[in-house]
């Protein structure tokens, strides 16, 4: 593969403390090699099953039964494709996505993209704060404001993890994922869902993009976009492009690089398949565990209470288990596990983004403390403002804050997806590891569909916030859409211009 010297001057290694720290075997058989490469995929999969996903999937099941399973399937397949590209970019170029974007854009644009990405990370952190605080409240009866402050102490948890080694962190995350999978598999099996209806729901249909009926404030279109927005998350591409470099690879040996790309892809796809099943179980849980339409409070509080309310459950087996309190307790444990997993991956992503875009490095615990304190603020404001309202209204406000925080991800997705596609489609950058025609076509179609749907629904999303009059909310949304398009055009022109110059440099 041809190389150009710009790369070695761009940045330090991504996550330098753990870069190339895990040894991998060569010519030792498929399963042994796969085991050595397994781990990064689990950290990536966490982003596809965090508390933000729970809300969208469970609400989708409660409102539209199994119809949105096909959206979860399509989102998961798109995620597999884009995560493959992100990991491949990191392995082949020896730089993460943030470093690559900085290399291919000027300082002003790269700073703007850094701010957008940081805001997206903070938006996901809001969902983690809410999920963890609610789990602590449900399990230990800690007042919600105090539980919110306690979530800041996960910095101590991260300090401990930084001492045990990256391989053990991967194992811990994988175990927490299995806990979540077990909890929801157990509850869904007890519910005895209609499997034929589930299989039918896995087939795409026009209902997925319908604006009616509107149930609990969401239409099939907004439900679909919510699932897509909570699934295809921009920060995961940065994360995967960084942690895919933790394996020790001989970059002078094309076979070693090819093996790394192959087994990293296997690891990613296996873990994302688990994430697909977990999200599907969440949707099925919303549709099958409870009687249709009985859950009026679809917040985490409402679902926790519903799992111990025998009048809301769908069959005698669930009712008998619910009387013991096992169902509701397991739900809260899974929620806490999900929040802690997201804490680990969110911090690693923050490091990658900060070091890659602006070359600013700080200790992991400081980084986490700053972002967590910022994320706690909107949660505390929400809890304080609704303190005098009814319990249901308080729960609904937190639920809406979590869903609204995910909306910003729709803004951020194009600014990570399009650079990822441009660079992995460029032979001057990727050499023989450039995307093949089929991957490139699916990548462009998927990304353009995602961008169009997110922007198309933005006016109704702004109206749904209920903060501004409808006409002003729509006008604000159109202004944001124009701003996004201008930034996208600016980014595309710069990246294509620089990639063209690099191509000429390589051919000299």
Coordinates of C-alpha atoms in Angstrom, one line a residue:
X1 CA 0.0 0.0 0.0
X2 CA 1.3 3.4 -0.9
X3 CA 1.9 5.9 1.9
X4 CA 2.2 9.6 2.1
X5 CA 4.2 11.4 4.8
X6 CA 1.4 13.7 6.0
X7 CA 0.1 11.0 8.3
X8 CA 3.1 10.8 10.6
X9 CA 3.0 14.5 11.3
X10 CA -0.8 14.7 11.9
X11 CA -1.2 13.7 15.6
X12 CA 0.1 11.4 18.3
X13 CA -1.3 7.9 18.4
X14 CA -5.0 7.6 19.3
X15 CA -5.5 6.7 23.0
X16 CA -1.7 6.4 23.2
X17 CA -1.7 4.7 26.6
X18 CA -3.5 1.6 25.2
X19 CA -2.6 1.8 21.5
X20 CA -1.1 -1.5 20.4
X21 CA -1.2 -2.8 23.9
X22 CA -3.0 -6.1 23.2
X23 CA -1.1 -8.9 21.6
X24 CA -2.8 -11.1 18.9
X25 CA -1.8 -14.5 17.5
X26 CA -1.0 -15.2 13.9
X27 CA -1.9 -18.5 12.1
X28 CA -3.4 -19.9 15.3
X29 CA -6.9 -20.8 14.0
X30 CA -10.1 -18.8 13.6
X31 CA -11.6 -19.0 17.1
X32 CA -8.4 -18.3 19.0
X33 CA -7.7 -15.3 16.8
X34 CA -11.3 -14.0 17.1
X35 CA -11.0 -14.3 20.9
X36 CA -7.9 -12.1 20.9
X37 CA -9.7 -9.4 18.8
X38 CA -13.0 -9.6 20.7
X39 CA -13.6 -6.7 23.1
X40 CA -13.7 -3.4 21.2
X41 CA -17.0 -4.5 19.6
X42 CA -18.6 -4.8 23.0
X43 CA -17.6 -1.2 23.9
X44 CA -19.1 0.0 20.6
X45 CA -22.3 -2.0 21.0
X46 CA -22.9 -0.2 24.4
X47 CA -23.8 2.9 22.4
X48 CA -26.6 1.0 20.7
X49 CA -28.3 -0.1 23.9
X50 CA -27.9 2.9 26.3
X51 CA -30.8 4.4 28.2
X52 CA -31.7 6.6 25.2
X53 CA -32.4 3.4 23.2
X54 CA -34.6 2.0 25.9
X55 CA -37.1 4.9 25.8
X56 CA -37.5 4.8 22.0
X57 CA -37.8 1.0 21.7
X58 CA -40.2 0.5 24.6
X59 CA -42.4 3.4 23.5
X60 CA -42.4 2.1 20.0
X61 CA -43.6 -1.2 21.2
X62 CA -46.3 0.3 23.4
X63 CA -47.6 2.5 20.7
X64 CA -47.3 0.5 17.5
X65 CA -46.8 -3.1 18.7
X66 CA -44.2 -5.0 16.6
X67 CA -44.3 -2.7 13.5
X68 CA -41.0 -0.9 14.2
X69 CA -38.9 -4.0 14.5
X70 CA -37.9 -3.6 10.9
X71 CA -36.5 -0.2 11.7
X72 CA -34.4 -1.7 14.4
X73 CA -33.1 -4.3 11.9
X74 CA -32.3 -1.7 9.2
X75 CA -30.6 0.6 11.7
X76 CA -28.5 -2.3 13.0
X77 CA -27.4 -3.3 9.5
X78 CA -26.5 0.3 8.7
X79 CA -24.6 0.5 12.0
X80 CA -22.6 -2.7 11.1
X81 CA -21.6 -1.1 7.8
X82 CA -20.5 2.2 9.3
X83 CA -18.8 0.6 12.2
X84 CA -16.8 -1.6 9.8
X85 CA -15.7 1.5 8.0
X86 CA -14.8 3.3 11.2
X87 CA -12.7 0.4 12.5
X88 CA -11.0 -0.1 9.1
X89 CA -10.1 3.6 8.9
X90 CA -8.4 3.4 12.3
X91 CA -6.5 0.2 11.6
X92 CA -5.3 1.2 8.1
X93 CA -4.4 4.9 8.6
X94 CA -3.3 4.4 12.3
X95 CA -5.4 7.5 13.1
X96 CA -8.9 7.7 14.5
X97 CA -11.8 9.5 12.8
X98 CA -11.2 12.8 14.6
X99 CA -7.5 12.9 13.7
X100 CA -8.4 12.1 10.1
X101 CA -11.0 14.9 9.9
X102 CA -8.5 17.4 11.4
X103 CA -6.0 16.3 8.8
X104 CA -8.4 16.8 5.9
X105 CA -10.0 20.1 7.0
X106 CA -8.7 23.5 8.0
X107 CA -8.5 24.7 11.6
X108 CA -11.7 26.7 11.7
X109 CA -13.9 23.9 10.3
X110 CA -12.3 21.2 12.4
X111 CA -12.9 23.3 15.5
X112 CA -16.6 23.7 14.6
X113 CA -16.9 19.9 14.0
X114 CA -15.2 19.3 17.3
X115 CA -17.8 21.5 19.1
X116 CA -20.7 19.7 17.3
X117 CA -19.2 16.3 18.3
X118 CA -18.7 17.4 21.9
X119 CA -22.3 18.6 22.2
X120 CA -23.5 15.2 20.8
X121 CA -21.4 13.4 23.4
X122 CA -23.0 15.6 26.1
X123 CA -26.4 14.9 24.8
X124 CA -25.9 11.1 25.2
X125 CA -24.5 11.8 28.6
X126 CA -27.8 13.4 29.6
X127 CA -29.6 10.1 28.9
X128 CA -26.9 8.3 31.0
X129 CA -27.4 10.6 33.9
X130 CA -31.1 10.2 33.9
X131 CA -30.9 6.4 33.5
X132 CA -28.4 6.0 36.3
X133 CA -30.1 8.4 38.7
X134 CA -33.5 6.7 38.2
X135 CA -31.9 3.3 38.7
X136 CA -30.4 4.4 42.0
X137 CA -33.7 5.9 43.1
X138 CA -35.6 2.7 42.2
X139 CA -33.1 0.3 43.8
X140 CA -32.1 2.2 46.9
X141 CA -34.9 4.8 47.3
X142 CA -32.3 7.6 47.0
X143 CA -34.0 11.0 46.3
X144 CA -33.7 11.9 42.7
X145 CA -31.6 15.1 43.1
X146 CA -29.2 13.3 45.4
X147 CA -29.0 10.3 43.0
X148 CA -28.2 12.7 40.2
X149 CA -25.3 14.1 42.1
X150 CA -24.2 10.5 42.9
X151 CA -23.8 9.8 39.2
X152 CA -20.9 12.2 39.2
X153 CA -19.0 9.8 41.5
X154 CA -18.7 7.4 38.6
X155 CA -15.4 9.3 38.1
X156 CA -14.1 7.1 41.0
X157 CA -15.3 4.0 39.1
X158 CA -13.3 5.1 36.1
X159 CA -10.2 5.8 38.1
X160 CA -10.4 2.2 39.3
X161 CA -10.8 0.9 35.7
X162 CA -7.8 2.9 34.5
X163 CA -5.7 0.7 36.8
X164 CA -6.9 -2.7 35.8
X165 CA -6.0 -2.7 32.1
X166 CA -7.9 -2.4 28.9
X167 CA -8.5 -6.1 28.4
X168 CA -10.3 -6.3 31.7
X169 CA -12.4 -3.3 30.9
X170 CA -13.5 -5.0 27.7
X171 CA -14.5 -8.1 29.7
X172 CA -16.4 -6.1 32.3
X173 CA -18.4 -4.3 29.6
X174 CA -19.2 -7.7 27.9
X175 CA -20.4 -9.1 31.2
X176 CA -22.7 -6.1 31.8
X177 CA -24.1 -6.5 28.2
X178 CA -24.9 -10.2 29.1
X179 CA -26.7 -9.1 32.2
X180 CA -28.9 -6.8 30.2
X181 CA -29.5 -9.5 27.6
X182 CA -30.5 -12.0 30.3
X183 CA -32.9 -9.7 32.0
X184 CA -34.9 -8.8 28.9
X185 CA -34.8 -12.3 27.4
X186 CA -36.2 -13.7 30.7
X187 CA -39.0 -11.1 30.8
X188 CA -40.0 -11.5 27.1
X189 CA -40.0 -15.3 27.3
X190 CA -42.4 -15.1 30.3
X191 CA -44.6 -12.8 28.2
X192 CA -45.1 -15.4 25.5
X193 CA -45.2 -12.9 22.6
X194 CA -46.8 -13.5 19.2
X195 CA -43.7 -14.7 17.3
X196 CA -45.5 -14.7 13.9
X197 CA -46.4 -11.0 14.4
X198 CA -42.8 -10.3 15.4
X199 CA -41.5 -11.9 12.2
X200 CA -44.1 -9.9 10.2
X201 CA -42.9 -6.7 11.9
X202 CA -39.4 -7.4 10.7
X203 CA -40.6 -6.7 7.1
X204 CA -40.4 -3.0 6.0
X205 CA -43.7 -1.3 5.0
X206 CA -45.1 2.1 4.3
X207 CA -46.5 2.4 7.8
X208 CA -43.0 3.2 9.1
X209 CA -43.0 6.7 7.5
X210 CA -46.6 7.5 8.2
X211 CA -47.5 10.7 10.2
X212 CA -50.6 9.1 11.6
X213 CA -51.8 7.8 13.9
X214 CA -50.3 9.9 16.7
X215 CA -50.1 7.9 19.9
X216 CA -48.7 9.4 23.1
X217 CA -47.3 12.3 21.1
X218 CA -45.5 10.1 18.5
X219 CA -46.3 9.0 15.0
X220 CA -44.8 6.0 13.2
X221 CA -42.4 8.3 11.4
X222 CA -41.2 10.0 14.6
X223 CA -41.0 6.6 16.3
X224 CA -38.9 5.3 13.4
X225 CA -36.6 8.4 13.5
X226 CA -36.3 8.1 17.2
X227 CA -35.1 4.5 16.9
X228 CA -32.7 5.5 14.1
X229 CA -31.4 8.5 16.0
X230 CA -30.8 6.4 19.1
X231 CA -29.1 3.6 17.1
X232 CA -26.8 5.3 14.6
X233 CA -24.8 7.5 17.0
X234 CA -22.0 9.7 15.7
X235 CA -19.7 9.3 18.7
X236 CA -19.5 5.5 18.1
X237 CA -17.6 6.0 14.9
X238 CA -14.9 8.0 16.7
X239 CA -14.8 5.4 19.5
X240 CA -14.4 2.4 17.1
X241 CA -11.7 4.1 15.0
X242 CA -9.7 4.6 18.2
X243 CA -10.1 1.4 20.1
X244 CA -9.6 -0.7 16.9
X245 CA -6.0 0.3 17.3
X246 CA -5.5 -1.4 20.7
X247 CA -4.3 -4.6 19.0
X248 CA -0.6 -5.0 18.2
X249 CA -0.4 -5.0 14.4
X250 CA 2.6 -5.0 12.1
X251 CA 1.6 -2.3 9.6
X252 CA 4.5 -3.2 7.3
X253 CA 2.9 -6.6 6.7
X254 CA -0.3 -6.4 4.6
X255 CA -1.4 -9.8 5.9
X256 CA -1.4 -8.6 9.5
X257 CA -3.4 -5.5 8.6
X258 CA -5.9 -7.6 6.6
X259 CA -6.3 -10.0 9.6
X260 CA -6.9 -7.1 11.9
X261 CA -9.6 -5.6 9.6
X262 CA -11.2 -9.1 9.2
X263 CA -11.4 -10.1 12.9
X264 CA -12.3 -6.6 14.1
X265 CA -15.2 -6.7 11.7
X266 CA -16.3 -10.1 13.1
X267 CA -16.1 -8.8 16.6
X268 CA -18.1 -5.7 15.8
X269 CA -20.8 -7.6 13.9
X270 CA -21.3 -10.2 16.6
X271 CA -21.7 -7.5 19.3
X272 CA -24.0 -5.4 17.2
X273 CA -26.1 -8.5 16.6
X274 CA -26.5 -8.8 20.3
X275 CA -27.4 -5.1 20.5
X276 CA -30.1 -5.7 17.8
X277 CA -31.6 -8.5 19.9
X278 CA -31.6 -6.4 23.0
X279 CA -33.3 -3.5 21.3
X280 CA -35.8 -5.9 19.7
X281 CA -36.5 -7.4 23.2
X282 CA -37.1 -3.9 24.5
X283 CA -39.6 -3.2 21.8
X284 CA -41.2 -6.6 22.3
X285 CA -41.3 -6.0 26.0
X286 CA -43.3 -2.8 25.4
X287 CA -45.7 -4.7 23.2
X288 CA -46.1 -8.0 24.9
X289 CA -45.2 -7.8 28.6
X290 CA -47.9 -5.2 29.3
X291 CA -51.5 -5.2 28.2
X292 CA -52.0 -2.9 25.2
X293 CA -52.3 0.7 26.1
X294 CA -52.3 0.3 29.9
X295 CA -49.0 1.9 30.6
X296 CA -49.9 5.6 30.8
X297 CA -46.5 6.5 32.3
X298 CA -43.9 5.2 29.9
X299 CA -41.0 6.6 31.8
X300 CA -38.5 4.3 33.5
X301 CA -40.5 5.0 36.7
X302 CA -43.7 4.0 35.1
X303 CA -42.3 0.8 33.5
X304 CA -40.7 -0.2 36.9
X305 CA -44.0 0.2 38.6
X306 CA -45.9 -1.5 35.8
X307 CA -43.6 -4.6 36.2
X308 CA -44.9 -5.1 39.7
X309 CA -48.6 -4.2 38.9
X310 CA -50.4 -7.4 38.2
X311 CA -53.3 -5.5 36.5
X312 CA -51.0 -4.3 33.8
X313 CA -49.3 -7.5 32.9
X314 CA -50.3 -9.7 30.0
X315 CA -50.4 -13.3 31.3
X316 CA -50.6 -15.4 34.5
X317 CA -47.0 -16.4 34.4
X318 CA -45.8 -12.8 34.4
X319 CA -48.3 -12.0 37.1
X320 CA -47.0 -14.7 39.4
X321 CA -43.4 -13.7 39.0
X322 CA -44.2 -10.0 39.3
X323 CA -45.7 -10.6 42.8
X324 CA -42.2 -11.4 44.0
X325 CA -40.8 -8.1 42.8
X326 CA -38.2 -9.8 40.6
X327 CA -39.3 -8.3 37.3
X328 CA -39.1 -4.7 38.5
X329 CA -35.8 -5.2 40.3
X330 CA -34.2 -6.9 37.3
X331 CA -35.3 -4.0 35.2
X332 CA -33.6 -1.4 37.5
X333 CA -30.4 -3.5 37.7
X334 CA -30.3 -3.7 33.8
X335 CA -30.8 0.1 33.7
X336 CA -27.9 0.7 36.1
X337 CA -25.7 -1.7 34.1
X338 CA -26.5 0.1 30.9
X339 CA -25.7 3.5 32.4
X340 CA -22.3 2.3 33.8
X341 CA -21.4 0.8 30.4
X342 CA -22.2 4.0 28.7
X343 CA -20.0 5.9 31.2
X344 CA -17.0 3.9 30.2
X345 CA -17.4 4.3 26.5
X346 CA -18.4 7.9 26.7
X347 CA -15.2 8.8 28.5
X348 CA -13.0 7.0 26.0
X349 CA -14.9 8.7 23.1
X350 CA -14.4 12.1 24.7
X351 CA -10.7 11.5 24.9
X352 CA -10.5 10.5 21.3
X353 CA -12.5 13.5 20.1
X354 CA -10.6 16.1 22.2
X355 CA -7.1 14.7 21.4
X356 CA -8.0 14.2 17.7
X357 CA -9.6 17.5 16.9
X358 CA -7.8 20.0 19.1
X359 CA -4.8 18.0 20.4
X360 CA -5.8 18.7 23.9
X361 CA -5.0 15.9 26.3
X362 CA -6.2 15.7 29.9
X363 CA -6.5 12.9 32.6
X364 CA -9.5 10.6 32.0
X365 CA -11.1 11.5 35.4
X366 CA -10.9 15.2 34.7
X367 CA -12.4 14.8 31.3
X368 CA -15.3 12.7 32.8
X369 CA -15.8 15.1 35.8
X370 CA -16.2 18.1 33.5
X371 CA -18.6 16.4 31.0
X372 CA -20.7 14.8 33.8
X373 CA -21.1 18.1 35.7
X374 CA -22.3 19.8 32.5
X375 CA -24.7 17.0 31.8
X376 CA -26.1 17.0 35.3
X377 CA -27.2 20.7 35.0
X378 CA -30.2 20.1 32.7
X379 CA -31.3 17.1 34.7
X380 CA -31.2 19.1 38.0
X381 CA -33.1 22.0 36.3
X382 CA -35.8 19.6 35.1
X383 CA -36.2 17.9 38.5
X384 CA -36.3 21.3 40.3
X385 CA -38.9 22.9 37.9
X386 CA -41.2 19.9 38.2
X387 CA -40.8 19.4 42.0
X388 CA -44.3 20.8 42.6
X389 CA -46.0 18.9 39.8
X390 CA -47.6 15.5 40.0
X391 CA -45.4 12.4 40.1
X392 CA -46.5 11.4 36.6
X393 CA -45.7 14.9 35.2
X394 CA -42.2 14.8 36.8
X395 CA -41.6 11.4 35.2
X396 CA -42.9 12.6 31.8
X397 CA -40.6 15.7 32.0
X398 CA -37.5 13.6 32.6
X399 CA -38.6 11.2 29.8
X400 CA -39.0 14.1 27.4
X401 CA -35.7 15.6 28.4
X402 CA -34.0 12.3 27.5
X403 CA -35.8 12.0 24.2
X404 CA -35.1 15.7 23.3
X405 CA -31.5 15.3 24.2
X406 CA -31.3 12.6 21.5
X407 CA -32.5 15.0 18.9
X408 CA -29.1 16.8 18.8
X409 CA -27.7 13.5 17.5
X410 CA -29.6 14.0 14.3
X411 CA -27.6 17.2 13.8
X412 CA -24.3 15.6 14.5
X413 CA -24.7 12.4 12.5
X414 CA -23.9 13.9 9.0
X415 CA -20.7 15.5 10.2
X416 CA -19.2 12.1 11.1
X417 CA -20.9 9.9 8.5
X418 CA -19.9 11.9 5.4
X419 CA -16.2 12.3 6.3
X420 CA -16.1 8.6 7.2
X421 CA -17.5 7.7 3.7
X422 CA -15.3 10.1 1.8
X423 CA -12.1 8.9 3.4
X424 CA -12.8 5.1 3.3
X425 CA -13.8 5.5 -0.4
X426 CA -10.5 7.2 -1.2
X427 CA -7.8 4.9 -2.5
X428 CA -5.1 7.5 -1.7
X429 CA -5.9 7.1 2.0
X430 CA -7.0 3.5 2.2
X431 CA -5.0 1.8 -0.5
X432 CA -6.3 -1.7 -1.3
X433 CA -8.6 -1.4 1.8
X434 CA -10.7 1.2 0.0
X435 CA -14.5 0.4 0.2
X436 CA -15.6 -1.8 -2.6
X437 CA -18.4 -0.6 -4.9
X438 CA -21.2 -2.3 -3.0
X439 CA -20.1 -1.0 0.4
X440 CA -19.7 2.5 -1.0
X441 CA -23.1 2.4 -2.7
X442 CA -24.9 1.2 0.4
X443 CA -23.0 3.6 2.6
X444 CA -24.0 6.7 0.5
X445 CA -27.6 5.6 0.1
X446 CA -27.9 4.9 3.9
X447 CA -26.3 8.1 4.9
X448 CA -28.4 10.2 2.5
X449 CA -31.6 8.6 3.7
X450 CA -30.6 9.1 7.3
X451 CA -29.8 12.8 6.7
X452 CA -33.0 13.4 4.7
X453 CA -35.3 11.8 7.2
X454 CA -33.7 13.6 10.2
X455 CA -33.9 17.0 8.4
X456 CA -37.4 16.3 7.0
X457 CA -38.8 15.6 10.5
X458 CA -37.0 18.5 12.2
X459 CA -39.8 21.1 12.0
X460 CA -42.3 18.7 13.7
X461 CA -39.6 17.9 16.3
X462 CA -39.2 21.5 17.1
X463 CA -43.0 22.0 17.4
X464 CA -43.1 18.9 19.7
X465 CA -40.8 20.6 22.2
X466 CA -43.7 22.9 23.1
X467 CA -41.4 25.8 24.0
X468 CA -42.2 28.2 21.1
X469 CA -45.4 29.0 19.1
X470 CA -45.8 26.5 16.2
X471 CA -44.9 29.0 13.4
X472 CA -41.8 30.2 15.2
X473 CA -40.7 26.7 16.0
X474 CA -41.0 25.7 12.4
X475 CA -39.1 28.8 11.3
X476 CA -36.3 28.0 13.7
X477 CA -36.2 24.4 12.4
X478 CA -35.8 25.7 8.8
X479 CA -33.1 28.0 9.9
X480 CA -31.2 25.1 11.6
X481 CA -31.7 23.0 8.4
X482 CA -30.1 25.7 6.2
X483 CA -27.3 26.1 8.7
X484 CA -26.6 22.3 8.7
X485 CA -26.6 22.2 4.8
X486 CA -24.2 25.2 4.6
X487 CA -21.8 23.4 7.0
X488 CA -22.1 20.2 5.2
X489 CA -21.3 21.8 1.8
X490 CA -18.3 23.6 3.4
X491 CA -17.1 20.3 4.8
X492 CA -17.6 18.3 1.6
X493 CA -15.8 21.0 -0.5
X494 CA -12.8 21.1 1.8
X495 CA -12.5 17.4 2.2
X496 CA -12.7 16.6 -1.5
X497 CA -10.3 19.4 -2.3
X498 CA -7.7 18.1 0.1
X499 CA -8.2 14.5 -0.8
X500 CA -7.6 15.5 -4.5
X501 CA -4.4 17.2 -3.5
X502 CA -3.3 14.1 -1.5
X503 CA -4.0 11.9 -4.6
X504 CA -1.8 14.1 -6.7
X505 CA 0.9 14.0 -4.0
X506 CA 0.8 10.2 -3.9
X507 CA 1.0 9.9 -7.7
X508 CA 4.1 12.1 -7.9

